[in-house]
Amino acid sequence: MNRKNSFDTVRIQGGYTPEEHNHASNVPIYLSAAFTMGSAQRGRDMAEGREPGFTYSRVGNPTVDILERRIAALDGGVSAVAVSSGMAAISNTILAVAEGGGRIVAHHDIYGASLDEFVSLAPKLGIEFDFVDDINNPDEVGKAIGPNTKAIYAESVTNPITRVTDVDRLASVAHQAGIPLIVDNTFPTPYLFRPIEHGADIVVYSSTKGINGHGNVVSGLIVDAGRFDWSSDRFPQFSEPEFTLYTESNGRSRSFVEAFGNEAFHQRLRCKFVRLLGAVLGPQEAYLELLGLETISERISKEVSSALRIANFLNHHEHVTKVNYAGLPDSKQSQLVSSLFPKGIGAILSFELEGSEDRVDRFIDATDVFHYVPNVGDVRSLIVNPARITHREVPFEFWERNGLNVNLIRLSIGLEDADDLIADLEQAFETAYRD
């Protein structure tokens, strides 16, 4: 009897059949730039899509393919595309959806590099962003949607304030307008939250973070739900004849919609953007991602538990003026969190210190167990001052609305003992406030 395997089985075995790889129990690393095609006929069959196979690692690699299959299964998508970084995942997705120009609705309280791209780079490529203050306000989002809007973009848990997005409600707004919902799910990972189950059409990850979990690889993933109808006049790039889809049997070029239907997005993404712009993931990096996935449940469960303890500790500290962690029981979003995130919102939180920025500098310099690193999602606990490092690209006009200021500190909680982490923070407080 066939049954659907659980998350913990898929994260270890998904997308991989040992018999197809010389019965290797671990996924092999295919360190080959190219692959022999066997015969002229097989080469033509692969080129025209009649037979699956690998020809060149910029187009596809067996190790990378296994990672893509595994993450698609974990997220509930039809396919995933692996790329060389989280920003490559975001950029390629935005370019593919708004190819030729258009507008995208987004909230501005997001990762600094994402906002920098949306404000300063994308408009030069003909893609404009309409920012809303509250992504969970359907009226505000709806009013921002116009005839040339191509998508809504949101972070499931924002960086660094950890506001939670009501993905179900946002998906309803997007679909009523005939546009897809793109969700950056980097902080929760598919272990804590699966946006596709809540209506998202495309999910992007900086898999450098919690998916890999060990801070030893830079990578990105794009997951396609395979449900959106790309045949709309709003997205002409998916319905136009594509030269690479020419086959002699048809005697003409097909469009991506004609050839792939609702899977047109990831097929065009892979063929036109990853293949031509070249931000591919290497097989060694894919292997490290697969290793990270094997322990994702245990890692993140402990990290979330420790993060909640640390957030509670900070919430009652005399020198802390504010804690940003939507997973706290007294959070304004506690009801939404309990509904969407029963296992927690993740291992990242932020807080504000009282006093001058000098206190922040002294606090960071005094930490010993925490590493001062502009990253998150590592087995090591990390600390950073976002306004000066990870979010310094955010224009000043957004600072107050985004909760960004020079007193803000972001923590990424790792696998160290929680008591040691709290003790490290306590001695940093003592040092920072010792006059």
Short mmCIF file of C-alpha atoms in Angstrom, two decimals:
data_model
loop_
_atom_site.label_atom_id
_atom_site.label_comp_id
_atom_site.label_asym_id
_atom_site.label_seq_id
_atom_site.Cartn_x
_atom_site.Cartn_y
_atom_site.Cartn_z
CA MET A 1 0.00 0.00 0.00
CA ASN A 2 1.35 3.39 -0.98
CA ARG A 3 1.53 6.04 1.72
CA LYS A 4 2.89 9.55 1.91
CA ASN A 5 6.09 9.68 3.91
CA SER A 6 6.41 12.10 6.81
CA PHE A 7 8.67 15.17 6.88
CA ASP A 8 11.38 13.37 8.84
CA THR A 9 11.57 10.54 6.34
CA VAL A 10 11.62 12.84 3.32
CA ARG A 11 14.36 15.10 4.75
CA ILE A 12 16.67 12.05 4.84
CA GLN A 13 15.58 9.98 1.85
CA GLY A 14 13.50 12.24 -0.38
CA GLY A 15 14.46 12.54 -4.05
CA TYR A 16 17.08 9.81 -3.91
CA THR A 17 17.04 6.21 -5.12
CA PRO A 18 20.31 4.36 -4.32
CA GLU A 19 19.78 1.87 -7.17
CA GLU A 20 20.12 4.74 -9.64
CA HIS A 21 23.52 5.70 -8.20
CA ASN A 22 25.44 2.42 -7.92
CA HIS A 23 23.59 1.63 -4.66
CA ALA A 24 25.48 4.34 -2.75
CA SER A 25 23.74 4.85 0.59
CA ASN A 26 24.87 8.51 0.69
CA VAL A 27 24.19 10.92 -2.16
CA PRO A 28 27.26 11.02 -4.45
CA ILE A 29 28.94 14.32 -5.34
CA TYR A 30 29.03 14.51 -9.13
CA LEU A 31 32.10 16.67 -9.74
CA SER A 32 31.70 16.79 -13.49
CA ALA A 33 31.19 19.84 -15.66
CA ALA A 34 29.60 17.75 -18.41
CA PHE A 35 28.15 14.30 -19.05
CA THR A 36 28.46 12.01 -22.04
CA MET A 37 25.29 11.72 -24.07
CA GLY A 38 25.87 8.19 -25.33
CA SER A 39 24.68 8.55 -28.88
CA ALA A 40 23.63 11.22 -31.35
CA GLN A 41 20.00 10.12 -31.04
CA ARG A 42 20.04 10.24 -27.23
CA GLY A 43 21.66 13.69 -27.35
CA ARG A 44 18.90 14.96 -29.62
CA ASP A 45 16.20 13.33 -27.48
CA MET A 46 17.55 15.02 -24.35
CA ALA A 47 17.92 18.38 -26.10
CA GLU A 48 14.29 18.26 -27.28
CA GLY A 49 12.96 17.04 -23.93
CA ARG A 50 11.92 13.54 -24.98
CA GLU A 51 14.35 11.84 -22.62
CA PRO A 52 15.58 12.99 -19.21
CA GLY A 53 19.28 13.22 -18.54
CA PHE A 54 22.24 15.44 -17.74
CA THR A 55 24.46 17.15 -20.28
CA TYR A 56 26.13 20.16 -18.63
CA SER A 57 26.19 21.15 -14.95
CA ARG A 58 25.11 24.73 -15.65
CA VAL A 59 21.86 23.22 -16.88
CA GLY A 60 21.58 20.35 -14.40
CA ASN A 61 23.69 18.18 -12.13
CA PRO A 62 22.65 14.90 -10.44
CA THR A 63 23.68 15.99 -6.92
CA VAL A 64 21.89 19.32 -7.30
CA ASP A 65 18.88 17.56 -8.79
CA ILE A 66 18.51 15.39 -5.67
CA LEU A 67 18.57 18.49 -3.46
CA GLU A 68 15.92 20.11 -5.65
CA ARG A 69 13.70 17.05 -5.51
CA ARG A 70 14.08 16.77 -1.75
CA ILE A 71 13.26 20.38 -0.96
CA ALA A 72 10.30 20.33 -3.35
CA ALA A 73 8.92 17.30 -1.52
CA LEU A 74 9.49 18.90 1.89
CA ASP A 75 7.74 22.10 0.82
CA GLY A 76 4.89 20.45 -1.10
CA GLY A 77 5.88 21.90 -4.48
CA VAL A 78 6.07 20.34 -7.92
CA SER A 79 9.69 21.35 -8.43
CA ALA A 80 12.53 23.35 -6.94
CA VAL A 81 15.41 25.19 -8.57
CA ALA A 82 18.72 25.53 -6.71
CA VAL A 83 20.85 28.63 -7.23
CA SER A 84 24.10 30.05 -5.88
CA SER A 85 22.69 32.27 -3.09
CA GLY A 86 19.53 33.49 -1.43
CA MET A 87 19.75 36.78 -3.28
CA ALA A 88 20.06 34.84 -6.56
CA ALA A 89 16.84 33.04 -5.61
CA ILE A 90 15.05 36.34 -4.98
CA SER A 91 16.50 38.10 -8.04
CA ASN A 92 15.82 35.29 -10.49
CA THR A 93 12.26 34.93 -9.20
CA ILE A 94 11.53 38.64 -9.50
CA LEU A 95 13.03 38.80 -12.99
CA ALA A 96 11.08 35.75 -14.16
CA VAL A 97 7.74 36.98 -12.84
CA ALA A 98 8.11 40.61 -13.97
CA GLU A 99 10.11 39.94 -17.14
CA GLY A 100 9.90 42.94 -19.44
CA GLY A 101 8.77 45.27 -16.67
CA GLY A 102 5.92 45.63 -14.22
CA ARG A 103 5.13 46.28 -10.60
CA ILE A 104 5.30 44.15 -7.45
CA VAL A 105 3.60 44.80 -4.11
CA ALA A 106 5.80 44.20 -1.06
CA HIS A 107 6.32 45.27 2.53
CA HIS A 108 9.40 47.30 3.37
CA ASP A 109 10.26 45.68 6.73
CA ILE A 110 12.38 42.98 5.11
CA TYR A 111 16.02 41.93 4.75
CA GLY A 112 18.27 44.88 3.89
CA ALA A 113 19.75 43.49 0.67
CA SER A 114 16.28 42.55 -0.61
CA LEU A 115 15.02 46.08 0.05
CA ASP A 116 18.14 47.55 -1.55
CA GLU A 117 17.47 45.54 -4.72
CA PHE A 118 13.80 46.49 -4.76
CA VAL A 119 14.47 50.21 -4.22
CA SER A 120 17.66 50.89 -6.16
CA LEU A 121 18.29 48.14 -8.72
CA ALA A 122 15.01 46.62 -9.90
CA PRO A 123 13.58 49.98 -11.11
CA LYS A 124 16.57 50.31 -13.45
CA LEU A 125 15.47 47.00 -14.97
CA GLY A 126 11.89 48.23 -15.44
CA ILE A 127 10.48 46.61 -12.29
CA GLU A 128 8.90 48.96 -9.74
CA PHE A 129 7.83 48.08 -6.19
CA ASP A 130 4.80 49.41 -4.36
CA PHE A 131 5.48 49.18 -0.62
CA VAL A 132 2.77 48.82 1.98
CA ASP A 133 3.13 49.47 5.70
CA ASP A 134 1.08 46.45 6.80
CA ILE A 135 1.27 43.35 4.61
CA ASN A 136 -1.46 41.78 6.76
CA ASN A 137 -3.96 44.53 5.89
CA PRO A 138 -5.89 43.17 2.88
CA ASP A 139 -7.41 46.57 2.06
CA GLU A 140 -4.03 48.29 1.96
CA VAL A 141 -2.53 45.50 -0.14
CA GLY A 142 -5.53 45.43 -2.46
CA LYS A 143 -5.35 49.16 -3.10
CA ALA A 144 -1.68 48.81 -4.07
CA ILE A 145 -2.48 46.29 -6.82
CA GLY A 146 -2.89 47.75 -10.31
CA PRO A 147 -3.29 46.45 -13.87
CA ASN A 148 0.49 46.07 -14.28
CA THR A 149 1.11 44.36 -10.93
CA LYS A 150 2.86 41.03 -11.44
CA ALA A 151 3.03 39.59 -7.90
CA ILE A 152 2.95 40.12 -4.15
CA TYR A 153 6.21 39.53 -2.29
CA ALA A 154 6.41 38.85 1.45
CA GLU A 155 8.62 37.34 4.13
CA SER A 156 6.81 34.73 6.23
CA VAL A 157 8.77 35.96 9.27
CA THR A 158 10.42 39.33 8.76
CA ASN A 159 14.08 40.14 9.25
CA PRO A 160 14.95 41.35 11.90
CA ILE A 161 11.67 42.28 13.67
CA THR A 162 10.08 38.79 13.23
CA ARG A 163 6.64 40.03 12.24
CA VAL A 164 4.59 37.08 11.01
CA THR A 165 2.73 37.29 7.70
CA ASP A 166 -0.81 35.94 7.41
CA VAL A 167 -0.02 33.97 4.25
CA ASP A 168 -3.53 32.53 3.89
CA ARG A 169 -5.13 35.97 3.81
CA LEU A 170 -2.42 37.41 1.56
CA ALA A 171 -2.76 34.52 -0.89
CA SER A 172 -6.49 35.18 -1.10
CA VAL A 173 -5.83 38.83 -2.00
CA ALA A 174 -3.24 37.84 -4.61
CA HIS A 175 -5.38 35.20 -6.28
CA GLN A 176 -8.44 37.41 -6.36
CA ALA A 177 -6.32 39.86 -8.37
CA GLY A 178 -4.97 37.10 -10.62
CA ILE A 179 -1.36 37.39 -9.48
CA PRO A 180 0.99 34.97 -7.67
CA LEU A 181 2.18 35.22 -4.09
CA ILE A 182 5.95 34.93 -3.54
CA VAL A 183 7.04 34.10 0.02
CA ASP A 184 10.57 34.26 1.41
CA ASN A 185 10.48 31.47 4.00
CA THR A 186 14.14 31.64 5.05
CA PHE A 187 13.69 32.09 8.80
CA PRO A 188 11.16 29.28 9.49
CA THR A 189 12.38 26.76 6.85
CA PRO A 190 9.86 24.12 5.70
CA TYR A 191 10.24 22.39 9.07
CA LEU A 192 8.37 25.16 10.89
CA PHE A 193 6.18 26.49 8.06
CA ARG A 194 5.16 25.36 4.57
CA PRO A 195 3.81 28.43 2.72
CA ILE A 196 2.45 26.40 -0.21
CA GLU A 197 -0.04 24.73 2.12
CA HIS A 198 -1.33 28.23 2.92
CA GLY A 199 -1.71 29.42 -0.68
CA ALA A 200 1.75 30.65 -1.70
CA ASP A 201 2.66 30.07 -5.34
CA ILE A 202 6.44 30.50 -5.17
CA VAL A 203 8.69 30.04 -2.13
CA VAL A 204 12.25 31.33 -1.97
CA TYR A 205 15.01 30.55 0.51
CA SER A 206 18.43 31.67 1.44
CA SER A 207 19.29 28.06 2.18
CA THR A 208 22.61 29.34 3.50
CA LYS A 209 20.62 29.77 6.71
CA GLY A 210 18.49 27.21 8.57
CA ILE A 211 18.18 24.66 5.77
CA ASN A 212 21.93 24.12 5.63
CA GLY A 213 22.34 25.17 9.24
CA HIS A 214 26.12 25.00 9.55
CA GLY A 215 27.36 28.25 8.04
CA ASN A 216 29.59 26.48 5.51
CA VAL A 217 27.84 27.13 2.20
CA VAL A 218 26.10 29.99 0.36
CA SER A 219 23.03 28.83 -1.53
CA GLY A 220 19.45 29.57 -2.53
CA LEU A 221 16.32 27.63 -3.44
CA ILE A 222 13.15 28.47 -5.36
CA VAL A 223 10.12 26.19 -4.97
CA ASP A 224 7.19 26.23 -7.42
CA ALA A 225 3.78 25.18 -6.07
CA GLY A 226 2.70 24.34 -9.64
CA ARG A 227 -0.83 25.70 -9.17
CA PHE A 228 -0.76 29.15 -10.72
CA ASP A 229 -2.17 29.69 -14.22
CA TRP A 230 0.54 31.50 -16.15
CA SER A 231 -1.52 31.78 -19.35
CA SER A 232 -2.90 35.20 -18.32
CA ASP A 233 -2.24 38.19 -20.57
CA ARG A 234 -0.50 39.71 -17.54
CA PHE A 235 2.39 37.27 -18.14
CA PRO A 236 3.01 37.21 -21.92
CA GLN A 237 6.50 35.73 -21.54
CA PHE A 238 4.99 32.36 -20.64
CA SER A 239 2.70 32.20 -23.69
CA GLU A 240 5.05 33.44 -26.40
CA PRO A 241 6.72 30.89 -28.70
CA GLU A 242 10.09 29.87 -27.26
CA PHE A 243 12.86 28.96 -29.70
CA THR A 244 14.45 26.46 -27.30
CA LEU A 245 11.14 24.56 -27.25
CA TYR A 246 11.24 23.96 -31.02
CA THR A 247 10.92 20.31 -31.98
CA GLU A 248 11.12 18.81 -35.44
CA SER A 249 8.13 16.57 -34.70
CA ASN A 250 5.95 19.64 -34.19
CA GLY A 251 7.73 21.74 -36.78
CA ARG A 252 7.32 24.84 -34.60
CA SER A 253 8.25 26.41 -31.29
CA ARG A 254 5.90 25.91 -28.36
CA SER A 255 5.36 28.29 -25.45
CA PHE A 256 6.17 27.33 -21.87
CA VAL A 257 2.46 27.28 -21.03
CA GLU A 258 1.74 24.99 -23.98
CA ALA A 259 4.60 22.68 -23.12
CA PHE A 260 4.33 22.65 -19.31
CA GLY A 261 0.97 24.11 -18.26
CA ASN A 262 0.91 25.23 -14.63
CA GLU A 263 4.56 24.18 -14.29
CA ALA A 264 5.60 26.86 -16.78
CA PHE A 265 7.19 29.02 -14.10
CA HIS A 266 9.94 26.74 -12.89
CA GLN A 267 10.61 25.45 -16.40
CA ARG A 268 11.11 28.96 -17.77
CA LEU A 269 13.05 29.97 -14.66
CA ARG A 270 15.49 27.10 -15.17
CA CYS A 271 15.77 27.45 -18.95
CA LYS A 272 16.00 31.21 -19.37
CA PHE A 273 17.33 32.61 -16.09
CA VAL A 274 19.42 30.04 -14.27
CA ARG A 275 20.86 28.63 -17.51
CA LEU A 276 21.57 32.01 -19.12
CA LEU A 277 22.42 34.21 -16.13
CA GLY A 278 24.45 31.36 -14.67
CA ALA A 279 23.91 31.64 -10.89
CA VAL A 280 24.04 27.86 -10.50
CA LEU A 281 24.71 25.86 -7.36
CA GLY A 282 27.72 23.54 -7.41
CA PRO A 283 27.50 19.85 -6.49
CA GLN A 284 29.69 20.18 -3.39
CA GLU A 285 27.43 22.94 -2.05
CA ALA A 286 24.36 20.84 -2.84
CA TYR A 287 25.86 17.93 -0.90
CA LEU A 288 26.42 20.15 2.16
CA GLU A 289 22.81 21.31 1.87
CA LEU A 290 21.65 17.70 1.87
CA LEU A 291 23.74 16.97 4.96
CA GLY A 292 22.18 19.94 6.71
CA LEU A 293 18.67 18.79 5.85
CA GLU A 294 19.30 15.44 7.50
CA THR A 295 19.36 17.09 10.94
CA ILE A 296 16.98 20.01 10.35
CA SER A 297 14.23 18.81 12.72
CA GLU A 298 16.51 18.23 15.70
CA ARG A 299 18.55 21.36 15.08
CA ILE A 300 15.70 23.79 14.71
CA SER A 301 13.63 22.26 17.51
CA LYS A 302 16.44 22.92 19.99
CA GLU A 303 17.23 26.34 18.54
CA VAL A 304 13.58 27.44 18.80
CA SER A 305 13.39 26.20 22.40
CA SER A 306 16.53 28.14 23.32
CA ALA A 307 15.38 31.24 21.42
CA LEU A 308 12.15 31.32 23.40
CA ARG A 309 14.06 31.05 26.68
CA ILE A 310 16.42 33.84 25.65
CA ALA A 311 13.57 36.05 24.44
CA ASN A 312 11.87 35.63 27.83
CA PHE A 313 15.13 36.47 29.61
CA LEU A 314 15.56 39.64 27.56
CA ASN A 315 11.90 40.57 27.95
CA HIS A 316 12.43 40.96 31.70
CA HIS A 317 15.87 42.60 31.65
CA GLU A 318 16.17 46.10 33.06
CA HIS A 319 18.41 47.36 30.23
CA VAL A 320 16.20 46.07 27.40
CA THR A 321 13.54 48.48 26.14
CA LYS A 322 11.96 46.18 23.55
CA VAL A 323 12.08 42.55 22.42
CA ASN A 324 11.06 41.55 18.89
CA TYR A 325 10.05 37.90 18.89
CA ALA A 326 6.55 37.06 17.70
CA GLY A 327 6.85 33.67 19.39
CA LEU A 328 6.53 35.20 22.87
CA PRO A 329 3.22 34.37 24.60
CA ASP A 330 2.41 38.07 25.09
CA SER A 331 3.15 38.99 21.47
CA LYS A 332 0.50 40.99 19.62
CA GLN A 333 0.61 38.24 16.99
CA SER A 334 0.34 35.32 19.42
CA GLN A 335 -2.98 34.12 17.99
CA LEU A 336 -1.67 34.14 14.41
CA VAL A 337 1.55 32.46 15.53
CA SER A 338 -0.28 29.67 17.34
CA SER A 339 -2.38 29.08 14.21
CA LEU A 340 0.40 29.12 11.59
CA PHE A 341 3.51 28.23 13.61
CA PRO A 342 2.64 25.57 16.21
CA LYS A 343 6.31 24.51 16.38
CA GLY A 344 7.62 28.07 16.69
CA ILE A 345 8.66 30.94 14.42
CA GLY A 346 12.38 30.22 14.33
CA ALA A 347 15.68 30.90 16.06
CA ILE A 348 16.11 34.59 15.23
CA LEU A 349 15.07 37.49 17.47
CA SER A 350 16.04 41.10 18.07
CA PHE A 351 15.97 43.53 20.96
CA GLU A 352 16.76 47.14 21.78
CA LEU A 353 19.19 48.30 24.44
CA GLU A 354 18.56 51.43 26.49
CA GLY A 355 21.04 54.27 26.25
CA SER A 356 23.46 55.32 23.54
CA GLU A 357 24.90 53.39 20.62
CA ASP A 358 28.12 53.15 22.60
CA ARG A 359 26.29 50.70 24.89
CA VAL A 360 25.51 48.53 21.86
CA ASP A 361 29.15 48.51 20.76
CA ARG A 362 30.32 47.63 24.25
CA PHE A 363 27.68 44.91 24.56
CA ILE A 364 28.66 43.25 21.27
CA ASP A 365 32.36 43.48 22.03
CA ALA A 366 31.79 41.89 25.44
CA THR A 367 30.07 38.73 24.16
CA ASP A 368 32.18 35.62 24.08
CA VAL A 369 29.95 32.66 23.19
CA PHE A 370 28.04 34.65 20.56
CA HIS A 371 29.96 35.28 17.34
CA TYR A 372 29.73 38.73 15.73
CA VAL A 373 28.67 37.58 12.25
CA PRO A 374 26.30 39.00 9.56
CA ASN A 375 24.51 35.67 9.11
CA VAL A 376 21.73 33.66 10.72
CA GLY A 377 20.69 30.02 10.93
CA ASP A 378 24.04 28.62 12.05
CA VAL A 379 24.68 25.94 14.69
CA ARG A 380 26.79 28.66 16.32
CA SER A 381 24.92 31.52 18.01
CA LEU A 382 25.42 34.84 16.25
CA ILE A 383 25.02 38.50 17.13
CA VAL A 384 24.91 41.61 14.94
CA ASN A 385 23.75 45.25 14.95
CA PRO A 386 21.47 45.36 11.86
CA ALA A 387 21.38 49.15 11.36
CA ARG A 388 25.14 49.20 10.88
CA ILE A 389 25.69 45.86 9.14
CA THR A 390 22.94 43.69 7.62
CA HIS A 391 20.36 46.45 7.08
CA ARG A 392 22.61 49.44 6.43
CA GLU A 393 21.21 49.60 2.87
CA VAL A 394 17.72 50.41 4.20
CA PRO A 395 16.90 54.06 3.35
CA PHE A 396 16.43 56.28 6.41
CA GLU A 397 12.81 56.92 5.42
CA PHE A 398 12.01 53.31 6.34
CA TRP A 399 13.94 53.12 9.62
CA GLU A 400 11.21 54.18 12.04
CA ARG A 401 8.47 52.28 10.23
CA ASN A 402 10.63 49.13 10.14
CA GLY A 403 11.62 49.31 13.81
CA LEU A 404 15.24 49.83 12.76
CA ASN A 405 17.57 51.95 14.90
CA VAL A 406 21.15 51.95 16.15
CA ASN A 407 20.10 50.39 19.49
CA LEU A 408 18.76 47.25 17.80
CA ILE A 409 20.64 43.95 18.19
CA ARG A 410 19.78 40.74 16.33
CA LEU A 411 20.50 37.28 17.69
CA SER A 412 20.55 33.97 15.84
CA ILE A 413 20.39 31.16 18.35
CA GLY A 414 22.46 28.04 17.70
CA LEU A 415 22.96 24.71 19.41
CA GLU A 416 25.06 25.77 22.40
CA ASP A 417 23.67 25.27 25.89
CA ALA A 418 20.96 27.88 26.52
CA ASP A 419 22.27 28.55 30.03
CA ASP A 420 25.69 29.38 28.59
CA LEU A 421 24.12 31.76 26.07
CA ILE A 422 22.11 33.54 28.76
CA ALA A 423 25.20 33.78 30.97
CA ASP A 424 27.12 35.30 28.06
CA LEU A 425 24.42 37.91 27.52
CA GLU A 426 24.30 38.68 31.24
CA GLN A 427 28.01 39.34 31.48
CA ALA A 428 27.77 41.50 28.32
CA PHE A 429 25.08 43.58 30.01
CA GLU A 430 27.30 43.98 33.07
CA THR A 431 30.21 45.14 30.91
CA ALA A 432 28.15 47.48 28.72
CA TYR A 433 26.51 49.22 31.67
CA ARG A 434 29.55 49.40 33.93
CA ASP A 435 30.27 53.13 34.20
#
